[in-house]
PDB file of C-alpha atoms in Angstrom:
ATOM      1  CA  VAL A   1      52.836  13.734 -34.829  1.00 54.00           C
ATOM      2  CA  SER A   2      53.632  11.742 -37.918  1.00 60.00           C
ATOM      3  CA  ASN A   3      55.631   9.373 -35.782  1.00 64.00           C
ATOM      4  CA  LEU A   4      52.782   8.583 -33.277  1.00 63.00           C
ATOM      5  CA  GLU A   5      51.717   4.992 -33.599  1.00 59.00           C
ATOM      6  CA  SER A   6      48.963   4.783 -30.679  1.00 60.00           C
ATOM      7  CA  ILE A   7      47.469   6.373 -27.684  1.00 66.00           C
ATOM      8  CA  VAL A   8      46.436   3.555 -25.166  1.00 64.00           C
ATOM      9  CA  VAL A   9      44.221   4.332 -22.195  1.00 60.00           C
ATOM     10  CA  TYR A  10      43.598   1.832 -19.265  1.00 60.00           C
ATOM     11  CA  SER A  11      40.651   2.948 -17.304  1.00 53.00           C
ATOM     12  CA  SER A  12      38.258   1.043 -14.806  1.00 52.00           C
ATOM     13  CA  PRO A  13      34.393   1.580 -15.094  1.00 51.00           C
ATOM     14  CA  GLU A  14      32.908   3.321 -12.074  1.00 52.00           C
ATOM     15  CA  ILE A  15      30.818   0.904 -10.443  1.00 51.00           C
ATOM     16  CA  ASN A  16      28.013   2.519  -8.195  1.00 67.00           C
ATOM     17  CA  ASN A  17      26.122   0.428  -5.440  1.00 79.00           C
ATOM     18  CA  TYR A  18      23.044   2.720  -5.231  1.00 90.00           C
ATOM     19  CA  LEU A  19      20.973   2.993  -2.144  1.00 94.00           C
ATOM     20  CA  ILE A  20      17.474   1.980  -3.120  1.00 94.00           C
ATOM     21  CA  GLN A  21      14.614   3.567  -1.243  1.00 96.00           C
ATOM     22  CA  LYS A  22      11.680   3.161  -3.481  1.00 97.00           C
ATOM     23  CA  ILE A  23      10.156   0.746  -6.028  1.00 96.00           C
ATOM     24  CA  ARG A  24       7.426   1.348  -8.377  1.00 96.00           C
ATOM     25  CA  TYR A  25       5.009  -0.963 -10.185  1.00 94.00           C
ATOM     26  CA  GLU A  26       3.359   0.888 -13.122  1.00 94.00           C
ATOM     27  CA  THR A  27       1.217   0.125 -16.156  1.00 92.00           C
ATOM     28  CA  ILE A  28       2.513   1.337 -19.589  1.00 90.00           C
ATOM     29  CA  GLY A  29      -0.741   0.236 -21.406  1.00 89.00           C
ATOM     30  CA  ASN A  30      -4.429   1.027 -20.759  1.00 92.00           C
ATOM     31  CA  VAL A  31      -4.902  -1.461 -18.182  1.00 90.00           C
ATOM     32  CA  LYS A  32      -5.345  -1.478 -14.462  1.00 93.00           C
ATOM     33  CA  LEU A  33      -2.880  -2.770 -11.854  1.00 94.00           C
ATOM     34  CA  ASP A  34      -4.409  -6.032 -10.276  1.00 94.00           C
ATOM     35  CA  VAL A  35      -2.084  -8.073  -7.990  1.00 94.00           C
ATOM     36  CA  SER A  36      -2.549 -10.532  -5.305  1.00 94.00           C
ATOM     37  CA  GLU A  37       0.807 -10.272  -3.537  1.00 96.00           C
ATOM     38  CA  MET A  38       4.230  -8.589  -3.950  1.00 95.00           C
ATOM     39  CA  GLN A  39       7.320  -9.679  -2.492  1.00 96.00           C
ATOM     40  CA  LEU A  40      11.091  -8.067  -2.559  1.00 95.00           C
ATOM     41  CA  TRP A  41      13.489 -10.454  -1.215  1.00 94.00           C
ATOM     42  CA  VAL A  42      16.805  -8.622   0.107  1.00 94.00           C
ATOM     43  CA  ASN A  43      19.444 -10.760   2.168  1.00 91.00           C
ATOM     44  CA  ASN A  44      16.878 -13.645   2.252  1.00 91.00           C
ATOM     45  CA  GLU A  45      14.197 -11.458   3.899  1.00 93.00           C
ATOM     46  CA  ASN A  46      10.746 -10.165   2.116  1.00 95.00           C
ATOM     47  CA  ILE A  47      10.871  -6.514   2.975  1.00 96.00           C
ATOM     48  CA  ILE A  48       7.212  -5.745   1.706  1.00 96.00           C
ATOM     49  CA  THR A  49       5.716  -5.960   4.882  1.00 94.00           C
ATOM     50  CA  THR A  50       4.149  -3.640   7.179  1.00 92.00           C
ATOM     51  CA  ASP A  51       6.992  -3.257   9.541  1.00 93.00           C
ATOM     52  CA  LYS A  52       9.458  -2.596   6.880  1.00 94.00           C
ATOM     53  CA  LEU A  53       7.670  -0.199   4.760  1.00 96.00           C
ATOM     54  CA  THR A  54       7.968   3.244   5.509  1.00 96.00           C
ATOM     55  CA  SER A  55       5.311   4.395   3.200  1.00 96.00           C
ATOM     56  CA  PHE A  56       3.036   3.257   0.152  1.00 97.00           C
ATOM     57  CA  TYR A  57       1.025   4.907  -2.425  1.00 97.00           C
ATOM     58  CA  GLN A  58      -1.188   4.145  -5.342  1.00 97.00           C
ATOM     59  CA  THR A  59      -2.461   6.415  -8.110  1.00 97.00           C
ATOM     60  CA  SER A  60      -6.106   5.411  -7.578  1.00 96.00           C
ATOM     61  CA  THR A  61      -7.803   2.720  -5.249  1.00 94.00           C
ATOM     62  CA  VAL A  62     -10.337   0.065  -6.401  1.00 95.00           C
ATOM     63  CA  SER A  63      -8.925  -1.758  -3.394  1.00 95.00           C
ATOM     64  CA  SER A  64      -6.061  -1.190  -1.173  1.00 97.00           C
ATOM     65  CA  LEU A  65      -2.384  -1.628  -1.848  1.00 97.00           C
ATOM     66  CA  ALA A  66      -2.016  -3.009   1.665  1.00 96.00           C
ATOM     67  CA  ASN A  67      -3.660  -6.101   0.185  1.00 97.00           C
ATOM     68  CA  ALA A  68      -0.646  -6.808  -1.731  1.00 96.00           C
ATOM     69  CA  PHE A  69       1.495  -7.344   1.460  1.00 95.00           C
ATOM     70  CA  ASP A  70      -1.120  -9.046   3.771  1.00 94.00           C
ATOM     71  CA  ASN A  71       0.142 -12.720   3.299  1.00 92.00           C
ATOM     72  CA  ASN A  72      -3.221 -13.621   1.735  1.00 93.00           C
ATOM     73  CA  ILE A  73      -3.191 -14.526  -1.893  1.00 91.00           C
ATOM     74  CA  ASN A  74      -6.862 -14.429  -2.003  1.00 93.00           C
ATOM     75  CA  THR A  75      -7.036 -10.738  -1.809  1.00 95.00           C
ATOM     76  CA  ARG A  76      -6.177  -8.101  -4.401  1.00 95.00           C
ATOM     77  CA  ALA A  77      -4.724  -4.612  -4.729  1.00 97.00           C
ATOM     78  CA  GLU A  78      -6.202  -2.833  -7.824  1.00 96.00           C
ATOM     79  CA  THR A  79      -6.090   0.512  -9.253  1.00 96.00           C
ATOM     80  CA  ASN A  80      -8.260   2.091 -12.001  1.00 96.00           C
ATOM     81  CA  VAL A  81      -7.700   1.432 -15.738  1.00 95.00           C
ATOM     82  CA  GLY A  82      -5.067   3.894 -17.356  1.00 95.00           C
ATOM     83  CA  VAL A  83      -1.593   4.327 -18.793  1.00 95.00           C
ATOM     84  CA  GLY A  84       0.664   5.235 -15.763  1.00 95.00           C
ATOM     85  CA  GLU A  85      -1.042   3.898 -12.780  1.00 96.00           C
ATOM     86  CA  TYR A  86       1.204   2.871 -10.218  1.00 96.00           C
ATOM     87  CA  PHE A  87       2.018   1.308  -6.732  1.00 97.00           C
ATOM     88  CA  ASP A  88       4.767   2.996  -4.909  1.00 97.00           C
ATOM     89  CA  MET A  89       6.585   1.456  -1.948  1.00 97.00           C
ATOM     90  CA  SER A  90       9.197   3.184   0.143  1.00 97.00           C
ATOM     91  CA  PHE A  91      11.933   1.791   2.537  1.00 96.00           C
ATOM     92  CA  THR A  92      14.586   3.249   4.948  1.00 94.00           C
ATOM     93  CA  GLY A  93      17.070   1.946   2.031  1.00 93.00           C
ATOM     94  CA  PHE A  94      18.889  -1.089   1.187  1.00 93.00           C
ATOM     95  CA  ASP A  95      21.851  -1.463  -1.400  1.00 93.00           C
ATOM     96  CA  LEU A  96      21.043  -2.357  -4.800  1.00 91.00           C
ATOM     97  CA  SER A  97      23.545  -5.211  -5.023  1.00 91.00           C
ATOM     98  CA  ASP A  98      21.820  -6.891  -2.220  1.00 92.00           C
ATOM     99  CA  ILE A  99      18.422  -7.259  -4.285  1.00 93.00           C
ATOM    100  CA  GLN A 100      17.618 -11.017  -4.868  1.00 92.00           C
ATOM    101  CA  SER A 101      14.340 -10.944  -6.516  1.00 92.00           C
ATOM    102  CA  PHE A 102      11.033  -8.791  -6.964  1.00 92.00           C
ATOM    103  CA  VAL A 103       7.871 -11.304  -7.189  1.00 92.00           C
ATOM    104  CA  VAL A 104       4.515 -10.257  -8.069  1.00 92.00           C
ATOM    105  CA  TYR A 105       1.518 -12.393  -8.132  1.00 92.00           C
ATOM    106  CA  ASN A 106      -0.173 -10.598 -10.978  1.00 87.00           C
ATOM    107  CA  ASN A 107      -3.587 -10.475 -12.406  1.00 85.00           C
ATOM    108  CA  THR A 108      -2.683  -7.721 -15.012  1.00 76.00           C
ATOM    109  CA  PRO A 109      -1.254  -8.532 -18.527  1.00 67.00           C
ATOM    110  CA  ASN A 110       2.395  -8.631 -18.022  1.00 67.00           C
ATOM    111  CA  ASN A 111       3.433  -6.969 -21.187  1.00 71.00           C
ATOM    112  CA  GLU A 112       1.557  -3.873 -20.202  1.00 84.00           C
ATOM    113  CA  THR A 113       3.407  -3.063 -16.978  1.00 88.00           C
ATOM    114  CA  ARG A 114       7.107  -2.290 -15.623  1.00 89.00           C
ATOM    115  CA  LEU A 115       9.148  -2.139 -12.708  1.00 92.00           C
ATOM    116  CA  LEU A 116      11.241   1.178 -11.600  1.00 93.00           C
ATOM    117  CA  LEU A 117      13.857   1.412  -8.689  1.00 95.00           C
ATOM    118  CA  TYR A 118      14.614   4.929  -7.283  1.00 96.00           C
ATOM    119  CA  ASP A 119      17.541   5.866  -5.111  1.00 94.00           C
ATOM    120  CA  ASP A 120      17.575   8.001  -2.044  1.00 92.00           C
ATOM    121  CA  SER A 121      17.526  11.194  -3.999  1.00 93.00           C
ATOM    122  CA  ASP A 122      14.600   9.842  -5.981  1.00 94.00           C
ATOM    123  CA  ASN A 123      16.639   9.350  -8.777  1.00 94.00           C
ATOM    124  CA  LEU A 124      15.438   6.670 -11.377  1.00 93.00           C
ATOM    125  CA  ILE A 125      18.202   3.896 -11.087  1.00 90.00           C
ATOM    126  CA  ILE A 126      16.527   0.910 -12.843  1.00 86.00           C
ATOM    127  CA  LEU A 127      13.731   0.545 -15.445  1.00 85.00           C
ATOM    128  CA  ASN A 128      12.460  -2.810 -16.402  1.00 83.00           C
ATOM    129  CA  ASN A 129       9.608  -2.908 -19.135  1.00 77.00           C
ATOM    130  CA  ASN A 130       7.986  -6.392 -19.228  1.00 70.00           C
ATOM    131  CA  SER A 131       6.922  -6.135 -23.011  1.00 58.00           C
ATOM    132  CA  SER A 132      10.148  -7.559 -24.098  1.00 53.00           C
ATOM    133  CA  ASN A 133      11.035 -10.525 -21.774  1.00 56.00           C
ATOM    134  CA  ILE A 134       7.879 -11.787 -19.935  1.00 57.00           C
ATOM    135  CA  ASN A 135       5.095 -14.009 -21.299  1.00 62.00           C
ATOM    136  CA  SER A 136       1.821 -12.250 -21.239  1.00 61.00           C
ATOM    137  CA  THR A 137      -0.110 -15.312 -19.901  1.00 64.00           C
ATOM    138  CA  ASP A 138       2.280 -15.702 -16.700  1.00 70.00           C
ATOM    139  CA  ASN A 139       0.559 -14.568 -13.537  1.00 82.00           C
ATOM    140  CA  ILE A 140       3.718 -15.137 -11.225  1.00 83.00           C
ATOM    141  CA  ILE A 141       6.722 -12.887 -12.550  1.00 82.00           C
ATOM    142  CA  LYS A 142      10.052 -12.645 -10.953  1.00 83.00           C
ATOM    143  CA  PHE A 143      12.637  -9.917 -11.649  1.00 84.00           C
ATOM    144  CA  LYS A 144      16.168 -11.257 -10.672  1.00 83.00           C
ATOM    145  CA  GLY A 145      18.264  -8.910  -8.783  1.00 84.00           C
ATOM    146  CA  GLU A 146      22.208  -8.644  -8.812  1.00 82.00           C
ATOM    147  CA  SER A 147      22.211 -11.042  -5.438  1.00 81.00           C
ATOM    148  CA  TYR A 148      19.799 -13.690  -6.945  1.00 76.00           C
ATOM    149  CA  GLU A 149      22.389 -16.251  -8.073  1.00 73.00           C
ATOM    150  CA  LYS A 150      24.902 -16.055  -5.123  1.00 71.00           C
ATOM    151  CA  ASN A 151      21.842 -16.570  -2.503  1.00 63.00           C
ATOM    152  CA  GLN A 152      20.311 -19.428  -4.442  1.00 63.00           C
ATOM    153  CA  ARG A 153      20.943 -22.900  -2.513  1.00 65.00           C
ATOM    154  CA  LYS A 154      22.477 -25.373  -4.908  1.00 67.00           C
ATOM    155  CA  LEU A 155      21.060 -28.898  -5.281  1.00 73.00           C
ATOM    156  CA  GLN A 156      23.905 -31.486  -5.265  1.00 75.00           C
ATOM    157  CA  THR A 157      22.507 -34.910  -4.414  1.00 82.00           C
ATOM    158  CA  ILE A 158      19.137 -36.450  -5.053  1.00 80.00           C
ATOM    159  CA  ARG A 159      18.432 -39.811  -3.357  1.00 80.00           C
ATOM    160  CA  PHE A 160      15.462 -42.203  -3.978  1.00 79.00           C
ATOM    161  CA  GLN A 161      15.403 -44.490  -0.816  1.00 84.00           C
ATOM    162  CA  THR A 162      13.077 -47.459  -0.031  1.00 82.00           C
ATOM    163  CA  ASN A 163      11.179 -47.403   3.324  1.00 81.00           C
ATOM    164  CA  ASP A 164      10.677 -50.755   3.817  1.00 82.00           C
ATOM    165  CA  TYR A 165      12.414 -54.245   2.876  1.00 83.00           C
ATOM    166  CA  SER A 166      11.717 -54.150  -0.783  1.00 81.00           C
ATOM    167  CA  THR A 167      13.599 -53.498  -4.212  1.00 82.00           C
ATOM    168  CA  LEU A 168      14.123 -50.070  -5.616  1.00 80.00           C
ATOM    169  CA  ASN A 169      13.416 -50.403  -9.254  1.00 79.00           C
ATOM    170  CA  LEU A 170      13.654 -47.542 -11.738  1.00 81.00           C
ATOM    171  CA  ASN A 171      13.147 -47.478 -15.361  1.00 81.00           C
ATOM    172  CA  GLU A 172      14.445 -44.020 -16.340  1.00 83.00           C
ATOM    173  CA  LEU A 173      15.333 -41.032 -14.528  1.00 81.00           C
ATOM    174  CA  GLN A 174      15.456 -37.337 -16.043  1.00 82.00           C
ATOM    175  CA  ILE A 175      16.233 -34.047 -14.122  1.00 82.00           C
ATOM    176  CA  TRP A 176      15.311 -30.869 -16.187  1.00 83.00           C
ATOM    177  CA  VAL A 177      17.126 -27.717 -15.745  1.00 82.00           C
ATOM    178  CA  ASP A 178      17.039 -24.633 -18.045  1.00 79.00           C
ATOM    179  CA  ASN A 179      14.971 -26.904 -20.596  1.00 82.00           C
ATOM    180  CA  SER A 180      17.865 -29.736 -20.715  1.00 86.00           C
ATOM    181  CA  ASN A 181      17.972 -33.064 -19.073  1.00 84.00           C
ATOM    182  CA  ILE A 182      21.112 -33.134 -16.972  1.00 81.00           C
ATOM    183  CA  ALA A 183      20.745 -36.655 -15.563  1.00 79.00           C
ATOM    184  CA  PRO A 184      23.004 -38.351 -18.203  1.00 79.00           C
ATOM    185  CA  THR A 185      25.877 -36.019 -17.036  1.00 79.00           C
ATOM    186  CA  SER A 186      25.214 -36.807 -13.380  1.00 79.00           C
ATOM    187  CA  THR A 187      27.263 -39.423 -11.180  1.00 82.00           C
ATOM    188  CA  ILE A 188      24.996 -42.399 -10.118  1.00 79.00           C
ATOM    189  CA  THR A 189      25.721 -44.649  -7.088  1.00 82.00           C
ATOM    190  CA  GLN A 190      23.498 -47.122  -5.253  1.00 80.00           C
ATOM    191  CA  SER A 191      23.528 -48.987  -2.133  1.00 79.00           C
ATOM    192  CA  SER A 192      23.484 -52.402  -3.729  1.00 80.00           C
ATOM    193  CA  ILE A 193      23.310 -53.756  -7.451  1.00 79.00           C
ATOM    194  CA  PHE A 194      20.766 -56.157  -8.998  1.00 76.00           C
ATOM    195  CA  ASP A 195      20.817 -54.028 -12.350  1.00 74.00           C
ATOM    196  CA  ALA A 196      23.153 -51.212 -12.983  1.00 77.00           C
ATOM    197  CA  SER A 197      22.225 -47.694 -12.416  1.00 75.00           C
ATOM    198  CA  ALA A 198      23.483 -46.756 -15.803  1.00 80.00           C
ATOM    199  CA  ASN A 199      20.073 -48.311 -17.181  1.00 79.00           C
ATOM    200  CA  VAL A 200      18.192 -45.052 -15.949  1.00 76.00           C
ATOM    201  CA  ASN A 201      20.121 -42.897 -18.375  1.00 78.00           C
ATOM    202  CA  ASP A 202      20.000 -45.277 -21.365  1.00 80.00           C
ATOM    203  CA  SER A 203      16.533 -43.591 -22.925  1.00 77.00           C
ATOM    204  CA  SER A 204      15.001 -47.034 -22.913  1.00 78.00           C
ATOM    205  CA  LEU A 205      11.847 -47.855 -20.678  1.00 78.00           C
ATOM    206  CA  ASN A 206      12.782 -51.604 -21.105  1.00 81.00           C
ATOM    207  CA  THR A 207      15.766 -51.499 -19.014  1.00 81.00           C
ATOM    208  CA  PHE A 208      16.021 -51.270 -15.193  1.00 79.00           C
ATOM    209  CA  ALA A 209      18.010 -50.030 -12.489  1.00 82.00           C
ATOM    210  CA  ARG A 210      17.371 -52.079  -9.418  1.00 80.00           C
ATOM    211  CA  THR A 211      19.033 -52.607  -6.080  1.00 83.00           C
ATOM    212  CA  GLN A 212      18.851 -55.577  -3.795  1.00 81.00           C
ATOM    213  CA  LYS A 213      16.151 -55.946  -1.117  1.00 80.00           C
TER     214      LYS A 213
END
C-alpha cells in the first residue's frame, strides 16, 4: 500500500432522455394563475392544442384552462389565489431532448410561479423556479428546452434595397444581439459605390454609405 501512487477511474455519465408526459405550471406564492395563452414547442410544433392534449386539469376554476390554448390572446385561464395552485397538461409523451421551448403569455407576477415536467411514471424530472431568473414585470416568458438552439433559424444576411430609381443613403447601421452591436464585425457589400459602406459602422452620423442610382 505504501507504494500506491494513485487510482484513476474513467467513467461516462449516464444520460437519460426521459419521456415527458405531463407539464405543470404552479404558483409558489400567494397569487393566482392568470394566463392568456400557453405554448409548448416540440419538433417545430406547438403541442398544447386540443388534438395533442390527452387531458388537462386545474386546481380551481375562475376561468377554464381551455382558454389557454384557444388561440385567442383576449381570453384567460385563471385559478383562485393561493400557494400551490396549478395547471396540469398531459400528453401521449415526447422526448425531453426534443423540447424547444415553453411559452407563457402570463398575467401573474412571474417570480411567484414555477414550471415542472413529469415523466411517464409521473416522476418529477425538471423543476424551474422563476424567482431567480425571470423579471417579475415580464408578461411573456419563455423556458428554453434542450432542442432550442438547434431548431433556431440562423440569420446570415440582411439586405437594404431600393424599390425605384434612387440612391440608397445610410448614416449608420446597428444590429443588436445579446446586448451587443455586431454590425462592426460584419462583412458589408454594396451593389455600387458613391460613398463607402464602411461609413455605416464608423460611429458618426456625419458620414454616409451611398450607392449610385
